[in-house]
XYZ file of C-alpha atoms in Angstrom:
745
model
C -17.654 -28.181 3.148
C -17.547 -25.700 6.039
C -16.366 -22.213 6.866
C -16.710 -20.786 3.388
C -14.653 -23.394 1.498
C -16.480 -24.811 -1.511
C -15.654 -27.052 -4.458
C -15.237 -24.132 -6.844
C -12.621 -22.556 -4.576
C -10.601 -25.767 -4.367
C -10.596 -26.112 -8.151
C -9.361 -22.547 -8.514
C -6.634 -23.149 -5.906
C -5.417 -26.288 -7.704
C -5.431 -24.499 -11.058
C -3.592 -21.530 -9.565
C -0.883 -23.631 -7.952
C -0.398 -25.559 -11.199
C 0.095 -22.379 -13.216
C 2.551 -20.896 -10.751
C 4.515 -24.151 -10.541
C 4.687 -24.470 -14.331
C 5.928 -20.944 -14.932
C 8.321 -21.185 -12.004
C 9.942 -24.133 -13.780
C 10.056 -22.064 -16.938
C 11.771 -19.231 -15.155
C 14.342 -21.452 -13.460
C 15.833 -22.699 -16.738
C 18.885 -20.434 -16.412
C 22.535 -21.287 -16.589
C 23.556 -19.047 -13.730
C 22.509 -19.064 -10.107
C 19.928 -16.340 -9.424
C 21.812 -15.094 -6.366
C 24.972 -14.675 -8.439
C 22.998 -12.726 -11.018
C 21.736 -10.434 -8.297
C 25.204 -9.819 -6.805
C 26.590 -8.919 -10.238
C 23.889 -6.334 -10.783
C 23.819 -4.945 -7.265
C 26.323 -2.155 -7.966
C 25.004 -1.341 -11.433
C 22.875 1.661 -12.259
C 19.526 1.473 -10.475
C 16.516 0.606 -12.546
C 13.623 2.982 -13.124
C 11.442 1.209 -10.594
C 13.282 2.811 -7.649
C 13.359 6.309 -6.216
C 15.665 8.137 -3.793
C 15.093 10.826 -1.222
C 17.160 12.674 1.319
C 17.134 11.584 4.956
C 19.298 13.631 7.312
C 22.184 13.836 4.888
C 21.934 10.279 3.577
C 20.153 8.834 0.570
C 17.874 5.862 1.165
C 16.364 3.715 -1.582
C 12.747 2.613 -1.531
C 10.531 0.841 -3.997
C 8.518 3.105 -6.274
C 4.791 2.576 -6.596
C 3.943 -0.081 -9.120
C 1.863 0.526 -12.179
C -1.767 -0.574 -11.890
C -2.042 -4.352 -11.593
C -5.657 -4.458 -12.815
C -7.854 -2.212 -14.913
C -9.601 -1.060 -11.725
C -6.554 -0.079 -9.661
C -6.114 3.676 -9.297
C -3.208 5.630 -7.832
C -4.876 8.923 -6.939
C -2.224 11.634 -6.842
C -3.597 14.619 -4.950
C -0.970 17.130 -6.126
C -3.222 18.649 -8.760
C -6.601 18.058 -7.170
C -6.331 19.570 -3.676
C -7.637 22.834 -5.121
C -11.073 21.344 -5.921
C -13.282 21.872 -2.830
C -14.073 18.840 -0.717
C -15.572 18.879 2.761
C -13.378 16.044 4.044
C -10.783 13.446 3.085
C -13.456 10.864 2.231
C -14.654 12.928 -0.742
C -11.182 12.673 -2.295
C -12.107 9.097 -3.214
C -14.367 10.427 -5.965
C -11.278 10.925 -8.122
C -11.721 7.209 -8.903
C -14.599 6.066 -11.150
C -17.738 4.418 -9.819
C -17.345 6.008 -6.380
C -19.875 8.334 -4.768
C -19.423 9.790 -1.277
C -22.321 11.380 0.628
C -22.966 12.338 4.240
C -26.414 11.704 5.670
C -25.596 12.088 9.342
C -23.913 15.397 10.112
C -20.368 16.735 9.841
C -18.962 14.245 12.359
C -20.857 11.213 11.114
C -18.914 8.838 8.874
C -19.637 9.343 5.183
C -21.427 6.738 3.088
C -19.310 5.461 0.217
C -20.591 3.674 -2.880
C -18.014 1.744 -4.890
C -18.753 0.052 -8.213
C -22.273 -1.080 -7.357
C -21.697 -1.819 -3.667
C -23.609 0.267 -1.132
C -20.674 0.114 1.237
C -22.427 2.577 3.556
C -19.976 3.806 6.198
C -17.266 1.319 5.252
C -18.852 -2.101 5.598
C -17.687 -3.246 2.144
C -14.490 -1.235 1.661
C -11.241 -2.005 3.478
C -10.058 1.454 4.561
C -6.544 2.057 5.851
C -4.074 4.865 6.427
C -0.540 4.018 5.319
C -1.391 0.335 5.755
C -3.094 0.626 9.178
C -6.676 -0.762 9.022
C -9.504 1.603 10.004
C -12.706 -0.461 9.700
C -14.307 -0.973 13.103
C -15.258 -4.426 14.329
C -18.883 -4.790 15.537
C -19.647 -1.079 15.524
C -23.328 -0.717 16.548
C -24.131 1.411 13.490
C -22.680 -1.201 11.183
C -19.957 -3.833 11.209
C -17.011 -2.126 9.481
C -18.047 1.479 10.201
C -15.168 3.811 9.255
C -14.832 7.444 10.313
C -12.268 9.251 8.115
C -12.824 12.726 9.566
C -9.594 12.509 11.569
C -7.539 12.709 8.344
C -6.508 16.274 7.445
C -7.239 16.554 3.681
C -4.211 18.767 2.888
C -1.869 16.084 4.247
C -3.124 13.372 1.875
C -0.443 12.793 -0.739
C -1.900 9.787 -2.565
C -4.732 7.294 -2.247
C -4.276 3.732 -3.444
C -7.750 2.626 -4.581
C -8.295 -0.995 -5.629
C -11.825 -1.708 -6.808
C -12.396 -5.415 -6.481
C -10.790 -8.087 -4.219
C -7.939 -9.144 -6.513
C -4.883 -8.373 -4.373
C -3.727 -10.859 -1.735
C -3.112 -8.078 0.765
C -6.820 -7.141 0.781
C -8.443 -8.691 3.804
C -11.616 -8.298 5.824
C -14.160 -5.741 4.544
C -12.491 -5.666 1.111
C -15.713 -6.905 -0.497
C -16.037 -4.026 -2.947
C -12.360 -3.079 -2.779
C -9.948 -1.093 -0.663
C -8.627 2.438 -0.194
C -5.306 3.226 1.461
C -4.647 6.874 2.380
C -0.957 7.740 2.060
C -0.005 10.938 3.848
C 2.903 13.212 3.017
C 3.828 16.865 2.449
C 5.859 17.642 -0.665
C 5.886 21.440 -0.322
C 8.217 21.945 2.614
C 7.985 24.669 5.205
C 5.620 25.790 7.944
C 2.292 27.334 6.969
C -0.626 28.769 8.932
C -4.080 28.992 7.343
C -7.225 30.676 8.609
C -10.537 30.492 6.784
C -14.101 31.745 7.187
C -17.290 30.930 5.344
C -21.056 30.895 5.457
C -22.954 29.689 8.542
C -20.235 31.047 10.880
C -17.806 28.452 9.597
C -14.229 28.864 10.825
C -11.176 26.739 10.136
C -7.604 26.990 11.363
C -4.836 24.811 9.926
C -1.189 24.529 10.926
C 1.192 22.441 8.793
C 4.799 21.878 9.858
C 7.073 20.353 7.215
C 10.756 20.970 8.095
C 12.873 21.949 5.105
C 15.678 19.487 5.848
C 13.378 16.463 6.075
C 11.673 14.319 3.454
C 7.956 14.391 2.602
C 7.192 11.692 5.202
C 8.117 13.981 8.096
C 5.404 16.457 9.001
C 2.854 17.554 11.584
C -0.564 19.069 11.075
C -3.285 20.495 13.314
C -6.821 21.365 12.231
C -9.626 23.084 14.136
C -13.035 23.470 12.515
C -16.405 24.707 13.741
C -19.653 25.683 12.053
C -23.299 26.406 12.817
C -24.197 24.386 9.735
C -26.925 25.008 7.197
C -30.517 24.725 8.413
C -31.569 23.295 11.769
C -29.498 21.081 14.072
C -26.307 20.909 12.028
C -23.702 22.579 14.245
C -20.336 20.866 14.589
C -16.901 21.324 16.123
C -13.776 19.220 15.784
C -10.015 19.162 16.304
C -7.588 16.841 14.563
C -3.842 16.225 14.665
C -1.743 14.134 12.235
C 2.025 13.784 12.682
C 4.838 11.610 11.379
C 8.589 11.360 11.683
C 10.660 9.214 9.334
C 14.265 8.135 9.190
C 16.581 5.548 7.713
C 19.950 3.819 7.760
C 21.521 3.561 4.331
C 24.033 0.865 5.209
C 21.317 -1.518 6.373
C 18.784 -0.660 3.691
C 16.314 0.276 6.404
C 13.689 3.047 6.587
C 11.005 3.688 9.180
C 8.043 5.936 9.968
C 6.499 6.772 13.326
C 2.959 8.164 12.992
C 0.415 9.557 15.444
C -3.192 10.614 14.887
C -5.640 12.263 17.265
C -9.211 13.441 16.804
C -12.192 14.685 18.798
C -15.524 16.005 17.561
C -19.079 16.816 18.537
C -21.857 17.319 16.010
C -25.615 17.619 15.531
C -27.518 15.917 12.745
C -30.893 16.809 11.289
C -31.872 13.321 10.130
C -34.466 12.474 7.499
C -37.478 14.378 6.173
C -40.618 12.697 4.809
C -41.151 13.816 1.234
C -44.911 14.145 1.699
C -44.447 16.365 4.774
C -42.161 18.665 2.782
C -44.519 18.622 -0.200
C -47.473 19.747 1.958
C -45.299 22.312 3.775
C -45.462 20.618 7.167
C -41.698 20.969 7.495
C -38.939 22.886 5.756
C -36.355 21.343 3.426
C -33.476 22.026 5.845
C -35.443 21.455 9.089
C -35.499 18.521 11.503
C -38.098 16.433 13.360
C -35.803 15.578 16.256
C -33.145 17.893 17.698
C -31.755 15.127 19.953
C -29.867 13.618 17.016
C -26.091 13.947 16.849
C -23.002 12.419 18.327
C -19.470 12.515 19.650
C -16.422 10.864 18.151
C -12.771 10.526 19.182
C -9.696 8.558 18.193
C -6.059 8.046 19.175
C -3.926 5.974 16.786
C -0.178 5.219 16.841
C 1.733 3.243 14.240
C 5.315 2.294 13.430
C 6.176 1.061 9.942
C 9.459 -0.134 8.527
C 10.877 -1.158 5.167
C 14.080 -3.161 5.051
C 16.098 -4.786 2.303
C 16.841 -3.933 -1.314
C 14.574 -3.293 -4.275
C 14.700 -7.022 -5.057
C 14.090 -8.422 -1.586
C 12.311 -6.291 0.958
C 10.203 -6.685 4.079
C 7.438 -4.161 4.793
C 5.948 -4.218 8.306
C 3.512 -2.132 10.315
C 2.598 -2.275 13.991
C -0.224 -0.148 15.406
C -2.243 0.573 18.533
C -5.460 2.569 18.751
C -8.290 3.700 21.015
C -11.671 4.721 19.637
C -14.953 5.955 21.128
C -18.226 6.915 19.489
C -21.695 7.964 20.624
C -24.412 8.378 18.007
C -28.056 9.386 18.413
C -30.434 9.025 15.460
C -34.136 8.663 14.706
C -35.211 7.325 11.308
C -38.815 6.343 12.069
C -40.207 8.853 14.617
C -42.804 7.082 16.808
C -43.232 3.751 15.054
C -41.368 0.907 16.715
C -42.088 1.058 20.465
C -43.680 -2.363 21.067
C -44.205 -4.523 24.149
C -42.698 -7.955 24.819
C -45.324 -9.558 22.573
C -44.621 -7.284 19.624
C -47.797 -5.238 20.116
C -47.651 -1.463 19.660
C -47.950 0.483 22.882
C -50.854 2.893 23.251
C -48.424 5.745 23.813
C -45.199 5.690 21.805
C -42.108 6.758 23.720
C -40.196 7.406 20.488
C -37.675 5.654 18.248
C -34.652 7.734 19.215
C -31.672 5.365 19.207
C -28.338 5.815 20.938
C -25.350 3.747 19.849
C -22.242 3.558 22.009
C -18.872 2.137 21.016
C -15.528 1.919 22.824
C -12.681 -0.258 21.553
C -8.949 -0.851 21.880
C -7.304 -2.078 18.680
C -3.807 -3.381 18.107
C -2.103 -5.329 15.386
C 0.858 -6.221 13.243
C 0.923 -6.549 9.473
C 3.751 -7.396 7.106
C 4.639 -8.546 3.616
C 7.902 -9.957 2.279
C 8.726 -9.686 -1.414
C 11.526 -11.763 -2.940
C 12.413 -10.997 -6.562
C 15.880 -12.528 -6.954
C 14.751 -15.443 -9.103
C 15.364 -16.031 -12.805
C 16.689 -12.543 -13.495
C 13.747 -10.975 -11.719
C 11.166 -12.742 -13.885
C 9.678 -14.426 -10.827
C 8.627 -12.617 -7.692
C 7.429 -14.357 -4.533
C 5.223 -12.682 -1.935
C 4.285 -13.821 1.540
C 2.418 -11.836 4.157
C 0.645 -11.961 7.469
C -1.842 -9.980 9.525
C -2.594 -10.170 13.254
C -5.293 -7.941 14.745
C -6.930 -7.743 18.174
C -10.073 -5.746 18.972
C -11.447 -5.547 22.502
C -14.305 -3.261 23.416
C -17.938 -2.600 24.203
C -20.794 -2.062 21.760
C -24.368 -1.202 22.696
C -27.615 0.247 21.445
C -30.477 1.754 23.454
C -33.831 3.319 22.679
C -34.365 6.797 24.150
C -37.488 8.661 25.194
C -38.332 11.522 22.855
C -38.932 13.970 25.696
C -35.920 13.609 28.013
C -33.595 11.409 25.985
C -33.421 8.748 28.714
C -32.781 5.096 27.788
C -35.993 3.091 28.102
C -35.086 -0.141 26.272
C -31.909 -2.075 25.621
C -31.418 -3.463 22.119
C -28.038 -5.028 22.945
C -25.082 -4.388 25.244
C -22.057 -6.576 24.490
C -18.412 -6.810 25.390
C -16.335 -8.457 22.677
C -12.855 -9.682 21.901
C -12.111 -10.516 18.276
C -8.784 -11.879 17.024
C -8.116 -11.921 13.284
C -5.056 -13.847 12.045
C -4.383 -14.040 8.315
C -1.639 -15.239 6.035
C -1.071 -15.269 2.310
C 1.414 -16.490 -0.261
C 1.639 -15.900 -3.963
C 3.857 -15.560 -6.985
C 4.219 -13.125 -9.848
C 5.677 -14.469 -13.092
C 6.786 -12.252 -15.980
C 7.701 -13.975 -19.226
C 7.754 -13.508 -23.000
C 8.411 -9.812 -22.235
C 4.735 -8.983 -22.442
C 2.765 -11.429 -20.306
C 2.400 -11.408 -16.528
C 0.615 -13.880 -14.272
C 0.082 -13.306 -10.565
C -1.874 -15.275 -8.023
C -1.959 -16.961 -4.685
C -4.007 -17.953 -1.693
C -5.064 -16.029 1.385
C -6.310 -17.655 4.607
C -8.334 -15.587 7.079
C -9.277 -16.846 10.527
C -11.355 -15.220 13.273
C -11.815 -15.993 16.946
C -14.809 -14.415 18.718
C -15.407 -14.093 22.442
C -18.556 -12.137 23.304
C -20.267 -11.415 26.619
C -23.884 -10.498 25.990
C -25.234 -8.605 28.952
C -28.774 -9.312 30.045
C -31.241 -7.604 27.740
C -34.172 -5.823 29.360
C -37.295 -4.916 27.432
C -38.008 -1.951 29.702
C -35.067 -0.423 31.556
C -37.321 2.053 33.356
C -39.222 -0.699 35.188
C -36.678 -3.528 35.460
C -35.571 -4.617 38.935
C -33.869 -7.942 38.129
C -32.100 -9.514 35.189
C -30.834 -12.830 33.888
C -27.128 -13.754 34.065
C -24.869 -12.561 31.273
C -24.370 -14.940 28.352
C -20.931 -15.826 27.002
C -20.541 -16.664 23.321
C -17.442 -18.171 21.710
C -17.068 -18.900 18.015
C -14.373 -19.552 15.432
C -14.296 -19.377 11.664
C -11.845 -19.487 8.782
C -12.002 -19.093 5.038
C -9.814 -19.522 1.949
C -9.575 -16.665 -0.541
C -7.857 -17.608 -3.821
C -6.965 -14.788 -6.215
C -5.392 -14.648 -9.644
C -4.804 -11.968 -12.235
C -3.083 -11.822 -15.603
C -2.007 -9.109 -17.999
C -0.705 -9.033 -21.549
C 0.839 -6.090 -23.356
C -0.888 -6.006 -26.752
C 1.003 -3.061 -28.238
C 3.094 -0.299 -26.731
C 1.105 1.316 -23.941
C -1.949 -0.972 -24.268
C -2.510 -3.793 -21.764
C -5.320 -6.315 -21.456
C -6.016 -7.647 -17.950
C -8.204 -10.361 -16.433
C -8.731 -11.135 -12.746
C -10.599 -13.418 -10.384
C -10.986 -12.833 -6.670
C -12.821 -14.555 -3.859
C -13.637 -12.215 -0.974
C -15.215 -12.715 2.434
C -16.787 -10.369 4.956
C -16.526 -11.357 8.610
C -19.639 -11.572 10.731
C -20.763 -9.081 13.335
C -19.834 -10.557 16.734
C -23.254 -9.623 18.127
C -25.020 -12.026 15.751
C -23.156 -15.169 16.850
C -24.325 -18.032 19.027
C -22.152 -20.140 21.321
C -19.797 -22.709 19.740
C -20.865 -21.637 16.266
C -18.641 -22.120 13.217
C -18.616 -18.402 12.412
C -20.199 -17.815 8.989
C -18.932 -15.441 6.331
C -20.486 -13.459 3.532
C -18.772 -14.591 0.342
C -18.404 -13.233 -3.169
C -16.953 -14.468 -6.442
C -15.811 -11.607 -8.665
C -14.474 -11.674 -12.215
C -13.018 -8.688 -14.052
C -11.499 -7.908 -17.422
C -10.280 -4.585 -18.734
C -7.930 -2.447 -20.802
C -5.268 0.055 -19.742
C -3.709 2.527 -22.140
C -0.881 4.957 -21.410
C 0.341 7.597 -23.809
C 3.391 9.522 -22.702
C 6.307 10.489 -24.899
C 9.353 12.352 -23.639
C 8.926 15.325 -25.965
C 5.155 15.219 -26.190
C 3.080 18.102 -24.840
C 0.166 15.743 -24.171
C 0.063 12.763 -21.822
C -2.950 10.541 -21.275
C -3.943 7.498 -19.247
C -7.146 5.515 -19.823
C -8.619 2.575 -17.901
C -11.723 0.575 -18.802
C -13.079 -2.458 -16.927
C -16.047 -4.805 -16.672
C -16.951 -6.668 -13.457
C -19.246 -9.583 -12.669
C -19.879 -10.233 -8.974
C -22.016 -12.774 -7.154
C -22.623 -12.363 -3.394
C -24.278 -14.980 -1.195
C -25.161 -12.682 1.749
C -25.490 -9.040 0.857
C -26.230 -6.169 3.246
C -28.760 -3.342 3.251
C -29.755 -0.487 5.519
C -32.672 -1.037 7.902
C -34.445 2.143 9.050
C -36.220 0.249 11.852
C -32.951 -0.832 13.465
C -30.960 2.222 12.351
C -28.083 0.079 11.078
C -27.030 -2.234 8.262
C -28.346 -5.811 8.288
C -27.454 -8.961 6.361
C -30.036 -10.079 3.794
C -29.836 -12.445 0.797
C -27.869 -13.158 -2.395
C -27.309 -10.656 -5.200
C -25.596 -10.268 -8.573
C -23.836 -7.251 -10.090
C -22.560 -6.189 -13.480
C -20.442 -3.028 -13.513
C -18.489 -0.969 -16.060
C -15.883 1.657 -15.184
C -14.193 4.285 -17.370
C -11.364 6.604 -16.337
C -9.263 9.033 -18.364
C -6.701 11.532 -17.150
C -5.227 13.855 -19.775
C -2.611 16.530 -19.119
C -1.498 19.397 -21.354
C 1.979 20.166 -20.165
C 2.144 20.855 -16.450
C -0.586 23.469 -16.294
C -3.869 21.831 -17.387
C -5.340 18.474 -16.322
C -8.658 16.845 -17.208
C -9.959 13.863 -15.232
C -13.083 12.076 -16.502
C -14.741 9.258 -14.546
C -17.871 7.253 -15.284
C -19.342 4.149 -13.679
C -22.409 2.068 -14.532
C -23.880 -0.736 -12.394
C -26.736 -3.160 -12.832
C -27.316 -5.042 -9.578
C -30.279 -7.252 -8.684
C -31.483 -9.480 -5.825
C -31.275 -13.183 -6.694
C -34.193 -14.335 -4.523
C -37.321 -12.927 -2.915
C -36.378 -12.126 0.667
C -39.225 -9.971 1.978
C -41.815 -7.712 0.425
C -39.016 -5.139 0.320
C -36.826 -7.322 -1.916
C -38.284 -9.436 -4.688
C -36.252 -11.544 -7.073
C -35.001 -9.396 -9.932
C -35.484 -6.094 -8.091
C -32.678 -3.587 -8.434
C -30.498 -3.399 -5.331
C -31.656 -0.347 -3.424
C -29.426 2.629 -2.692
C -26.872 1.574 -5.303
C -26.272 4.292 -7.940
C -26.780 2.913 -11.437
C -24.654 5.649 -13.010
C -22.086 8.097 -11.651
C -20.305 10.715 -13.758
C -17.529 12.981 -12.538
C -15.395 15.599 -14.321
C -12.466 17.378 -12.643
C -10.459 20.145 -14.309
C -7.372 21.808 -12.834
C -5.475 24.797 -14.210
C -2.283 25.989 -12.513
C 0.936 27.850 -13.196
C 2.740 31.181 -13.095
C 0.835 34.321 -14.010
C 3.157 35.533 -16.713
C 6.344 37.115 -15.401
C 4.634 38.701 -12.406
C 6.602 38.557 -9.165
C 6.657 40.291 -5.786
C 10.201 40.738 -4.508
C 11.484 37.748 -6.510
C 8.558 35.533 -5.426
C 6.603 34.541 -8.588
C 2.864 35.105 -8.616
C 1.225 31.714 -9.171
C -2.371 30.618 -9.355
C -4.544 27.504 -9.223
C -8.117 26.938 -10.297
C -10.145 23.752 -10.016
C -13.625 22.742 -11.153
C -15.473 19.571 -10.149
C -18.806 18.367 -11.554
C -20.798 15.351 -10.310
C -23.952 13.878 -11.844
C -26.032 10.953 -10.597
C -29.521 9.906 -11.758
C -31.920 8.741 -9.073
C -30.914 5.666 -7.075
C -33.171 2.602 -6.969
C -35.101 2.481 -3.692
C -37.063 -0.224 -1.887
C -40.475 -1.239 -3.188
C -39.394 -0.515 -6.801
C -39.234 3.239 -6.253
C -36.592 5.538 -7.740
C -34.915 8.510 -6.123
C -34.371 11.953 -7.606
C -31.300 12.814 -9.699
C -28.834 15.503 -8.735
C -25.858 17.319 -10.155
C -23.295 19.388 -8.257
C -20.728 21.923 -9.389
C -17.836 22.901 -7.089
C -14.949 25.238 -7.798
C -11.940 26.579 -5.941
C -9.005 28.846 -6.580
C -5.916 30.339 -5.020
C -3.291 32.938 -5.827
C 0.174 33.179 -4.295
C 1.208 36.793 -3.518
C 4.642 37.062 -1.957
C 4.550 34.889 1.201
C 0.770 34.782 1.364
C -1.781 32.680 -0.486
C -5.368 33.818 -0.887
C -7.889 31.042 -1.470
C -11.582 30.595 -2.048
C -13.913 27.627 -2.357
C -17.489 27.382 -3.574
C -19.588 24.248 -3.195
C -22.916 23.612 -4.913
C -22.224 26.606 -7.122
C -25.660 26.348 -8.778
C -27.406 26.215 -5.368
C -29.282 23.016 -6.185
C -31.844 21.860 -3.616
C -30.966 18.184 -3.759
C -31.358 14.977 -1.757
C -27.990 13.808 -0.456
C -29.572 10.474 0.502
C -32.985 8.877 -0.055
C -34.864 5.952 1.476
C -38.315 4.395 1.120
C -39.955 2.934 4.254
C -42.826 3.420 6.713
C -42.528 5.921 9.555
C -44.551 8.060 11.955
C -43.365 11.571 12.725
C -46.872 12.867 13.560
C -46.654 12.250 17.307
C -46.703 9.614 20.084
C -50.468 9.052 19.983
C -50.798 8.713 16.213
C -51.325 5.213 14.772
C -48.254 4.376 12.701
C -48.871 3.932 8.983
C -47.445 0.825 7.315
C -47.376 2.466 3.875
C -43.806 3.219 2.689
C -42.977 6.833 1.964
C -39.876 8.434 0.509
C -37.551 10.048 3.028
C -34.572 12.251 2.220
C -31.567 13.851 3.848
C -31.119 17.412 2.592
C -27.901 18.159 0.753
C -25.777 21.225 1.426
C -26.907 24.459 -0.316
C -24.502 26.954 -1.887
C -21.427 27.550 0.268
C -18.618 30.051 -0.141
C -15.552 30.450 2.017
C -12.239 32.317 1.931
C -8.826 31.525 3.391
C -5.469 33.184 3.968
C -2.263 31.137 4.234
C 0.979 32.550 5.618
C 4.163 30.705 4.558
C 5.911 31.309 7.865
C 9.160 29.406 7.502
C 9.774 30.593 3.956
C 9.205 34.193 5.050
C 11.657 33.871 7.934
C 14.359 32.307 5.758
C 13.980 34.501 2.682
C 11.633 37.395 3.343
C 13.524 38.950 6.227
């Protein structure tokens, strides 16, 4: 069959539909009409699965977050963990197990994220979103799915919904490894102004506006940050604004949010260092070969979301419009890849500096309708849709090492991609302890690409061939099913199956092609245990899961092209462990561990032989976070209690597998932060890499030539690394402006 539909999928779909139909019949064996049952209960006391909040003098009901549906679903509540130092919002993801976040390209370069054995790089295998608005970028020249999260102000992140694995019907394109939805909000109301300074001439200003008479979904924040950076060529500057206004109409059961995000940045990046050059003292650990590396990034994003209906039948929709630009200059191989039209190395290398340019307009509409008024709420139906349009330009050029002028065109394309998806499923709860949920998702893509004439040598070209137009279409079926059974009080056993697809980069298509997809079959089983008694001083939540995943077309990073490329099939086994234990409201321990064993299924090149470990995928990740907070005795300044917070975060990772059967070096990091509230001021400090470890943030193994333009390039692979940040300390002062005006005066 075509377009990613195989016999196994059809069997799963038939089995899924049969199960849902059977249990739907079971649920319908009631003497009373379901709608009548609903009307009788409508005015009764609201169940525990709803919450209320104040909106301009009225109270509006919304649906509370559901408990985890699988053993690898994590609701990351940032209330306790903001105090632990993190350089950006992306690093907050490490509160979930099996996730490692590193930055190999400078303060404005998107971070690389590793999730449960998937080297998702800058977002290629994780579906990122902010309050439901997708963020992965179509056909970005640095990698299809590239996601820059630097525009998100970390202090405004309220929760992150992390789903490891493609088991939810709402997870669409790029959700190969899973998804992460950033949910913004400000619980502590009032206006605050923060100013901070740290090493390397780092300065940060933060303004947060959260009006007292509004709910947590109404806020505005502005951040300005600049730094000289550690070592050579690491300076950066950025400004970011996040704002939202929410409202609602009680009589109609309707709430809405209007959100706006803006971001601009400019940054330098040092790039890689050859390990042998550092070993023989040809270059310093924090130095650079090429000071032309760096980039610029900007974004404007608007969204309007609404939730209408009751807690038993509600429609959640989101419409968005965005504009995004990016320029990125990098050099991974020095003077190695400048060849003529016949693939022969030139006598004098002009350099492998690469510039990637990206400009795109994005717009879309996404919604999901949930209907739970069947069989006394034992059956819940879900239907949803997604429509997305991306139109933009993507290009890559090679630059001369001396002047930084483009001398060769790798590609220069204009693209229009339309993604239309729909899904339908059912959730059945019966026997008071068993739940079955499943359904089918259909994803379709339309591609229209204009490939501009490619010139081998832009410096000497006087004529060119006509532009080429490429049109392609593809669709795929993604069945998903999951089940859970409550064994004893607080202990649940879950099992899930999900079929996921990754869309193709528009630049790789040919005309009239049935657009291919990368496909994966993933199976998971796990245990969830919750211990929380009303009068108990201790509460604890534990999640344990095992995953098997088979991928037909995996991706890896290519140093020669400076971007991710599609390679061959692979298999993964992964285990996750998560435990969060709280002692009262003042002490919280969060322990995360993830183990992965991933191998290539076939011999692809000399870089990848059958049975080799998948490179740049951490085999083991351990993380411990500890937070202590509360009042400092009975101390107070003019009736304002003195309160404090202290957080400690520890990360350990043994060396990653690298190409050619090499292994990287292990590292461990210790970060801590603290704050103390004194009257209407809060003093804060943060320390990163407390032990001042000289570590490799990222490692690769490939051939390069950084000796010079006339040196013959060696074909022998050598380890390369990106230097991690040394010890950093910074201090901040926050003024609670609105609270001071209302109470202090």
